[in-house]
Coordinates of C-alpha atoms and ligand atoms in Angstrom, one line a residue:
X287 CA 16.6 -15.2 -12.1
X288 CA 15.0 -15.0 -8.6
X289 CA 11.6 -16.5 -7.7
X290 CA 9.1 -14.5 -5.7
X291 CA 5.7 -15.0 -4.2
X292 CA 3.4 -11.9 -4.2
X293 CA 0.2 -12.2 -2.2
X294 CA -2.4 -9.6 -3.2
X295 CA -0.4 -9.2 -6.4
X296 CA -3.6 -8.5 -8.4
X297 CA -4.3 -5.5 -6.1
X298 CA -3.3 -1.9 -6.3
X299 CA 0.2 -1.7 -4.8
X300 CA 0.9 -5.4 -5.3
X301 CA 0.3 -5.3 -9.0
X302 CA 2.8 -2.4 -9.5
X303 CA 5.4 -4.5 -7.7
X304 CA 4.6 -7.6 -9.9
X305 CA 5.1 -5.4 -13.0
X306 CA 8.5 -4.1 -11.7
X307 CA 9.7 -7.7 -10.9
X308 CA 8.6 -9.0 -14.3
X309 CA 10.4 -6.1 -16.0
X310 CA 13.6 -7.2 -14.2
X311 CA 13.1 -10.7 -15.6
X312 CA 12.2 -12.3 -12.3
X313 CA 9.8 -15.3 -11.9
X314 CA 6.7 -14.3 -10.0
X315 CA 3.8 -16.3 -8.5
X316 CA 0.8 -14.2 -7.5
X317 CA -1.6 -15.5 -4.8
X318 CA -4.8 -13.5 -4.8
X319 CA -8.5 -14.2 -4.0
X320 CA -9.5 -11.6 -6.6
X321 CA -12.1 -10.1 -4.2
X322 CA -10.4 -6.7 -4.5
X323 CA -7.8 -7.6 -7.0
X324 CA -8.2 -7.9 -10.8
X325 CA -7.1 -10.7 -13.1
X326 CA -6.3 -8.1 -15.8
X327 CA -3.8 -6.4 -13.4
X328 CA -1.6 -9.5 -13.4
X329 CA 0.8 -9.6 -16.4
X330 CA 0.7 -12.8 -18.4
X331 CA 4.4 -13.6 -17.5
X332 CA 3.3 -14.1 -13.8
X333 CA 1.6 -17.2 -12.6
X334 CA -1.7 -16.4 -10.9
X335 CA -3.0 -18.7 -8.2
X336 CA -6.6 -17.8 -7.1
X337 CA -7.3 -18.5 -3.5
X338 CA -7.0 -17.6 0.1
X339 CA -3.7 -16.8 1.8
X340 CA -5.0 -18.3 5.1
X341 CA -5.8 -21.7 3.5
X342 CA -3.2 -24.2 4.8
X343 CA -3.6 -26.7 2.0
X344 CA -3.3 -24.0 -0.7
X345 CA -0.2 -22.6 1.1
X346 CA 1.4 -26.1 1.1
X347 CA 0.8 -26.4 -2.6
X348 CA 2.1 -22.9 -3.4
X349 CA 5.3 -23.6 -1.4
X350 CA 5.8 -27.1 -2.8
X351 CA 7.6 -25.8 -5.9
X352 CA 11.2 -24.5 -6.1
X353 CA 12.1 -22.3 -3.1
X354 CA 11.0 -18.6 -3.2
X355 CA 13.8 -16.1 -2.7
X356 CA 11.3 -13.8 -0.9
X357 CA 7.6 -13.5 -0.1
X358 CA 5.9 -10.1 -0.6
X359 CA 2.7 -9.9 1.4
X360 CA 0.1 -7.4 0.3
X361 CA -3.2 -9.4 0.6
X362 CA -5.2 -8.0 3.5
X363 CA -8.4 -6.3 4.6
X364 CA -7.4 -2.6 4.3
X365 CA -10.4 -0.3 4.9
X366 CA -10.0 1.8 8.0
X367 CA -13.7 2.6 8.3
X368 CA -14.8 -1.0 7.8
X369 CA -12.3 -2.1 10.4
X370 CA -14.1 0.0 13.0
X371 CA -17.3 -1.8 12.3
X372 CA -15.7 -5.3 12.2
X373 CA -12.6 -5.0 14.4
X374 CA -12.4 -8.7 15.3
X375 CA -12.6 -9.8 11.7
X376 CA -9.9 -7.4 10.8
X377 CA -7.6 -8.5 13.5
X378 CA -8.4 -12.2 13.1
X379 CA -8.0 -12.3 9.3
X380 CA -5.1 -10.0 8.9
X381 CA -3.1 -11.5 11.7
X382 CA -3.8 -15.2 11.1
X383 CA -3.3 -15.0 7.3
X384 CA 0.0 -13.1 7.6
X385 CA 1.5 -15.3 10.3
X386 CA 0.3 -18.5 8.6
X387 CA 2.0 -17.3 5.5
X388 CA 5.2 -16.5 7.4
X389 CA 5.0 -19.9 9.0
X390 CA 4.8 -21.5 5.5
X391 CA 7.8 -19.5 4.4
X392 CA 9.8 -20.6 7.3
X393 CA 8.9 -24.2 6.8
X394 CA 9.8 -24.0 3.1
X395 CA 13.2 -22.5 3.9
X396 CA 12.4 -19.0 2.5
X397 CA 14.3 -16.4 4.6
X398 CA 12.9 -13.1 3.4
X399 CA 9.4 -11.6 4.0
X400 CA 8.3 -8.1 3.0
X401 CA 5.1 -6.8 4.6
X402 CA 2.8 -4.1 3.2
X403 CA 2.3 -2.1 6.4
X404 CA 0.8 1.3 7.0
X405 CA 1.0 4.8 8.5
X406 CA -2.1 3.8 10.5
X407 CA 0.4 2.2 13.0
X408 CA 1.0 5.8 14.3
X409 CA -2.7 6.8 14.9
X410 CA -2.8 10.5 15.7
X411 CA 1.0 11.3 15.8
X412 CA 2.6 13.5 18.5
X413 CA 4.8 15.2 15.9
X414 CA 5.4 15.3 12.2
X415 CA 7.3 14.3 10.1
X416 CA 6.8 10.8 11.5
X417 CA 10.0 8.7 11.7
X418 CA 10.5 5.1 12.8
X419 CA 11.0 6.2 16.4
X420 CA 7.5 7.6 16.7
X421 CA 5.1 6.0 19.2
X422 CA 3.1 3.1 17.8
X423 CA -0.5 3.8 18.8
X424 CA -3.0 2.8 16.1
X425 CA -6.5 4.4 16.3
X426 CA -8.1 1.8 14.1
X427 CA -8.5 -1.9 14.2
X428 CA -6.9 -2.0 10.8
X429 CA -3.7 -0.3 12.1
X430 CA -3.8 -2.5 15.1
X431 CA -3.9 -5.6 13.0
X432 CA -0.8 -4.6 11.0
X433 CA 1.0 -3.8 14.2
X434 CA 0.2 -7.3 15.5
X435 CA 1.6 -8.7 12.3
X436 CA 4.8 -6.7 12.6
X437 CA 5.2 -8.0 16.2
X438 CA 4.7 -11.6 15.1
X439 CA 7.3 -11.1 12.4
X440 CA 9.8 -9.9 15.1
X441 CA 9.4 -13.3 16.8
X442 CA 9.8 -15.1 13.5
X443 CA 13.1 -13.3 13.1
X444 CA 14.3 -14.0 16.7
X445 CA 13.3 -17.7 16.7
X446 CA 13.4 -18.8 13.1
X447 CA 15.7 -16.2 11.4
X448 CA 13.0 -15.1 9.0
X449 CA 14.2 -11.6 8.0
X450 CA 11.4 -9.1 7.4
X451 CA 10.9 -5.6 6.0
X452 CA 7.8 -3.8 7.2
X453 CA 7.1 -0.9 4.9
X454 CA 4.7 1.6 6.4
X455 CA 3.2 3.4 3.4
X456 CA 1.6 6.8 3.8
X457 CA -0.9 7.6 1.1
X458 CA -0.3 5.3 -1.9
X459 CA -1.4 7.1 -5.1
X460 CA -0.8 7.4 -8.8
X461 CA -0.6 4.7 -11.5
X462 CA 2.0 3.0 -13.7
X463 CA 3.5 5.8 -15.7
X464 CA 3.3 3.6 -18.9
X465 CA -0.5 3.4 -18.3
X466 CA -0.8 -0.4 -18.1
X467 CA -2.3 -0.6 -14.6
X468 CA -3.7 1.7 -12.0
X469 CA -6.1 2.1 -9.1
X470 CA -9.4 0.3 -9.2
X471 CA -11.0 -0.2 -5.7
X472 CA -14.6 -1.1 -5.1
X473 CA -15.7 0.6 -2.9
X474 CA -13.3 3.5 -3.6
X475 CA -12.5 5.6 -0.5
X476 CA -9.3 7.4 -1.5
X477 CA -9.2 11.1 -2.2
X478 CA -7.3 11.2 -5.5
X479 CA -9.4 8.7 -7.5
X480 CA -12.6 10.2 -6.0
X481 CA -11.6 13.7 -7.0
X482 CA -10.6 12.6 -10.5
X483 CA -13.8 10.6 -10.9
X484 CA -15.8 13.7 -9.9
X485 CA -14.0 15.8 -12.5
X486 CA -14.5 13.2 -15.2
X487 CA -18.2 12.7 -14.2
X488 CA -17.7 9.0 -13.6
X489 CA -18.3 9.5 -9.9
X490 CA -20.5 11.8 -7.8
X491 CA -19.2 15.2 -6.6
X492 CA -16.6 14.9 -3.9
X493 CA -17.4 15.6 -0.3
X494 CA -14.5 17.2 1.6
X495 CA -14.4 15.7 5.1
X496 CA -13.9 18.7 7.3
X497 CA -12.5 22.2 6.8
X498 CA -12.0 23.0 10.4
X499 CA -8.7 21.2 11.1
X500 CA -5.8 23.1 12.6
X501 CA -4.0 23.4 9.2
X502 CA -3.4 26.5 7.0
X503 CA -6.6 25.9 4.9
X504 CA -8.5 23.9 7.4
X505 CA -8.4 20.6 5.5
X506 CA -6.3 17.5 6.3
X507 CA -2.8 17.2 5.2
X508 CA -1.4 13.9 3.8
X509 CA 1.8 12.6 2.3
X510 CA 1.1 11.1 -1.2
X511 CA 3.6 8.6 -2.5
X512 CA 3.6 7.1 -5.9
X513 CA 2.9 3.3 -6.2
X514 CA 5.8 2.8 -8.6
X515 CA 8.1 4.4 -6.0
X516 CA 6.6 2.0 -3.4
X517 CA 7.3 -0.9 -5.7
X518 CA 10.9 0.2 -6.0
X519 CA 11.3 0.3 -2.2
X520 CA 10.2 -3.3 -2.0
X521 CA 12.9 -4.4 -4.3
X522 CA 15.6 -2.3 -2.6
X523 CA 15.1 -3.8 0.8
X524 CA 15.8 -7.3 -0.4
X525 CA 19.6 -6.9 -0.1
X526 CA 19.4 -5.7 3.5
X527 CA 17.4 -8.8 4.4
X528 CA 20.5 -10.9 3.9
X529 CA 21.6 -9.4 7.2
X530 CA 18.7 -8.1 9.3
X531 CA 15.1 -7.2 9.6
X532 CA 14.1 -3.5 8.9
X533 CA 11.1 -1.2 9.5
X534 CA 10.7 1.8 7.2
X535 CA 8.2 4.7 6.9
X536 CA 7.5 5.4 3.2
X537 CA 6.4 8.8 2.0
X538 CA 7.7 11.8 0.1
X539 CA 8.1 13.9 3.2
X540 CA 5.9 16.6 1.9
X541 CA 2.3 17.1 2.9
X542 CA -0.6 18.4 0.8
X543 CA -4.0 19.5 2.0
X544 CA -7.2 18.1 0.5
X545 CA -7.8 21.6 -1.0
X546 CA -4.3 21.4 -2.7
X547 CA -5.1 18.0 -4.1
X548 CA -8.4 19.3 -5.5
X549 CA -6.6 22.3 -7.1
X550 CA -3.9 20.0 -8.5
X551 CA -6.5 17.6 -10.1
X552 CA -8.3 20.6 -11.6
X553 CA -5.1 22.0 -13.1
X554 CA -3.8 18.7 -14.5
X555 CA -7.2 17.6 -15.7
X556 CA -8.2 21.0 -17.0
X557 CA -11.7 20.5 -15.5
X558 CA -13.3 21.6 -12.2
X559 CA -13.8 19.0 -9.4
X560 CA -17.4 19.4 -8.3
X561 CA -17.2 19.3 -4.5
X562 CA -18.9 20.4 -1.3
X563 CA -17.8 20.5 2.4
X564 CA -19.1 18.0 4.9
X565 CA -18.3 17.0 8.5
X566 CA -15.1 15.4 9.5
X567 CA -14.6 11.7 9.0
X568 CA -14.2 9.8 12.3
X569 CA -10.6 8.9 13.0
X570 CA -8.9 11.2 10.5
X571 CA -5.7 12.8 12.0
X572 CA -5.1 16.4 10.9
X573 CA -1.6 15.9 9.5
X574 CA 0.2 12.7 8.4
X575 CA 3.6 13.2 6.8
X576 CA 6.4 10.7 6.8
X577 CA 10.1 11.0 7.4
X578 CA 11.7 8.5 5.0
X579 CA 15.2 9.5 5.8
X580 CA 16.1 6.0 7.1
X581 CA 15.2 4.1 3.9
X582 CA 16.8 6.8 1.8
X583 CA 20.0 6.5 3.8
X584 CA 20.1 2.8 4.1
X585 CA 19.0 1.7 0.6
X586 CA 19.5 4.8 -1.6
X587 CA 15.7 4.9 -2.3
X588 CA 14.5 8.2 -3.6
X589 CA 11.1 8.9 -5.1
X590 CA 11.0 9.3 -8.9
X591 CA 7.5 10.8 -8.7
X592 CA 8.0 13.0 -5.6
X593 CA 5.9 15.9 -7.0
X594 CA 2.1 15.8 -6.5
X595 CA 1.7 17.0 -10.1
X596 CA 3.5 13.8 -11.3
X597 CA 1.4 11.6 -9.1
X598 CA -1.9 13.2 -10.2
X599 CA -0.8 13.2 -13.9
X600 CA -0.3 9.4 -13.9
X601 CA -3.5 8.8 -12.0
X602 CA -5.5 11.1 -14.3
X603 CA -4.1 9.3 -17.4
X604 CA -5.2 5.9 -16.0
X605 CA -8.7 7.0 -15.0
X606 CA -9.3 9.0 -18.1
X607 CA -8.4 6.0 -20.3
X608 CA -10.2 3.5 -18.1
X609 CA -13.3 5.1 -16.6
X610 CA -14.5 1.7 -15.4
X611 CA -11.1 0.6 -14.3
X612 CA -10.0 -2.9 -15.3
X613 CA -13.4 -3.6 -16.8
X614 CA -12.4 -1.3 -19.6
X615 CA -8.9 -2.7 -19.9
X616 CA -9.9 -6.3 -20.5
X617 CA -12.7 -5.2 -22.9
Ligands
UFG240 N1 -11.0 12.7 2.0 C1 -12.1 13.6 1.7 N2 -13.1 13.1 1.0 C2 -13.2 11.9 0.5 C3 -12.1 11.0 0.8 C4 -11.1 11.5 1.5 O1 -12.1 14.8 2.1 O2 -14.2 11.5 -0.1 C5 -9.9 13.2 2.8 C6 -9.7 12.4 4.0 O3 -10.5 13.0 5.1 C7 -8.2 12.6 4.3 C8 -7.6 12.7 2.9 O4 -8.7 13.0 2.0 O5 -8.0 13.8 4.9 C9 -7.0 11.4 2.4 O6 -8.0 10.4 2.6 P1 -7.8 8.9 2.0 O7 -9.0 8.1 2.4 O8 -7.4 9.0 0.6 O9 -6.5 8.3 2.8 P2 -6.3 8.2 4.4 O10 -5.2 9.3 4.7 O11 -7.5 8.3 5.1 O12 -5.7 6.7 4.4 C10 -4.4 6.4 4.4 C11 -4.3 5.0 3.8 C12 -4.8 4.0 4.8 C13 -4.1 4.2 6.1 C14 -4.4 5.6 6.6 C15 -3.7 6.0 7.9 O13 -5.0 4.9 2.6 O14 -4.4 2.7 4.4 O15 -3.9 6.6 5.6 O16 -4.4 7.0 8.5 F1 -4.6 3.4 7.0

């Protein structure tokens, strides 16, 4: 049995990894401040430590037990829009917390670090699909903060031999196919939960941000990738970290427009998605689609929920069963 630390393990993507690790019989410690995360998202088999990743005394305590085989780092500020109002807070917190955590890992003799990174590293890309050779040019402070963390981790590798995997997710979506956990953000800014909420009547009608993009139907195109597939990728990279650090873009490689997502939600849910058209949202690139050839080739990763229908079906099931998210689950 291996022992893992998962920061942000009570959050959306982190909790799906925790579940996957527990199912494999691993020992898991979750460190989460529960500001975005949910206690009910953490399975009872995992130990939950409530606190801040950037708190040195807490880090010393967390790392004082038996050595972790790897650290998975999800805890971060992650709202692109908010990062443009508070860029210094985003850079300061995300960078300092991540690198303090890496420092604690090095000091404790842990040699593997997996970072939750983002497509926001690529800003407005020159070409799609976006592979790992694409220019790193964030257009938000959020993306910049993750790029700074990736760079810090390169130095940790060179100097301390801390091997890292930086996984740049495109649009994380969907929910545990067994229906145990799912997406519950406050505020919610992501398209799929907002569209489903509008259809269920638990959220206001959706506003489509712009229909004048240079795409076939005028709305933005994104690459939606299932959270359980993301969790699987985190586990697959561990072996490679014996040898070297890696950087991977993670998506399905297929883009869907906002209109296509709405149509899919309507078809799967059997209800209309009330919506209207509004202006563009600042900073939204027209098309973001990943090339994940590298991780497929080097780890054998392949999405199990590659079809948008499957992603939306699992998300719909979660939201329909838990209209108030985890508040309904723990009730
Ligand atoms: N959208 C709407 N209406 C809404 C919400 C979203 O039309 O109410 C549109 C957006 O304009 C975008 C698409 O739906 O075209 C997807 O938007 P999301 O907010 O769900 O996701 P983003 O593509 O903006 O964000 C994702 C990740 C971020 C990452 C970013 C990189 O969630 O973490 O890609 O650009 F930083």
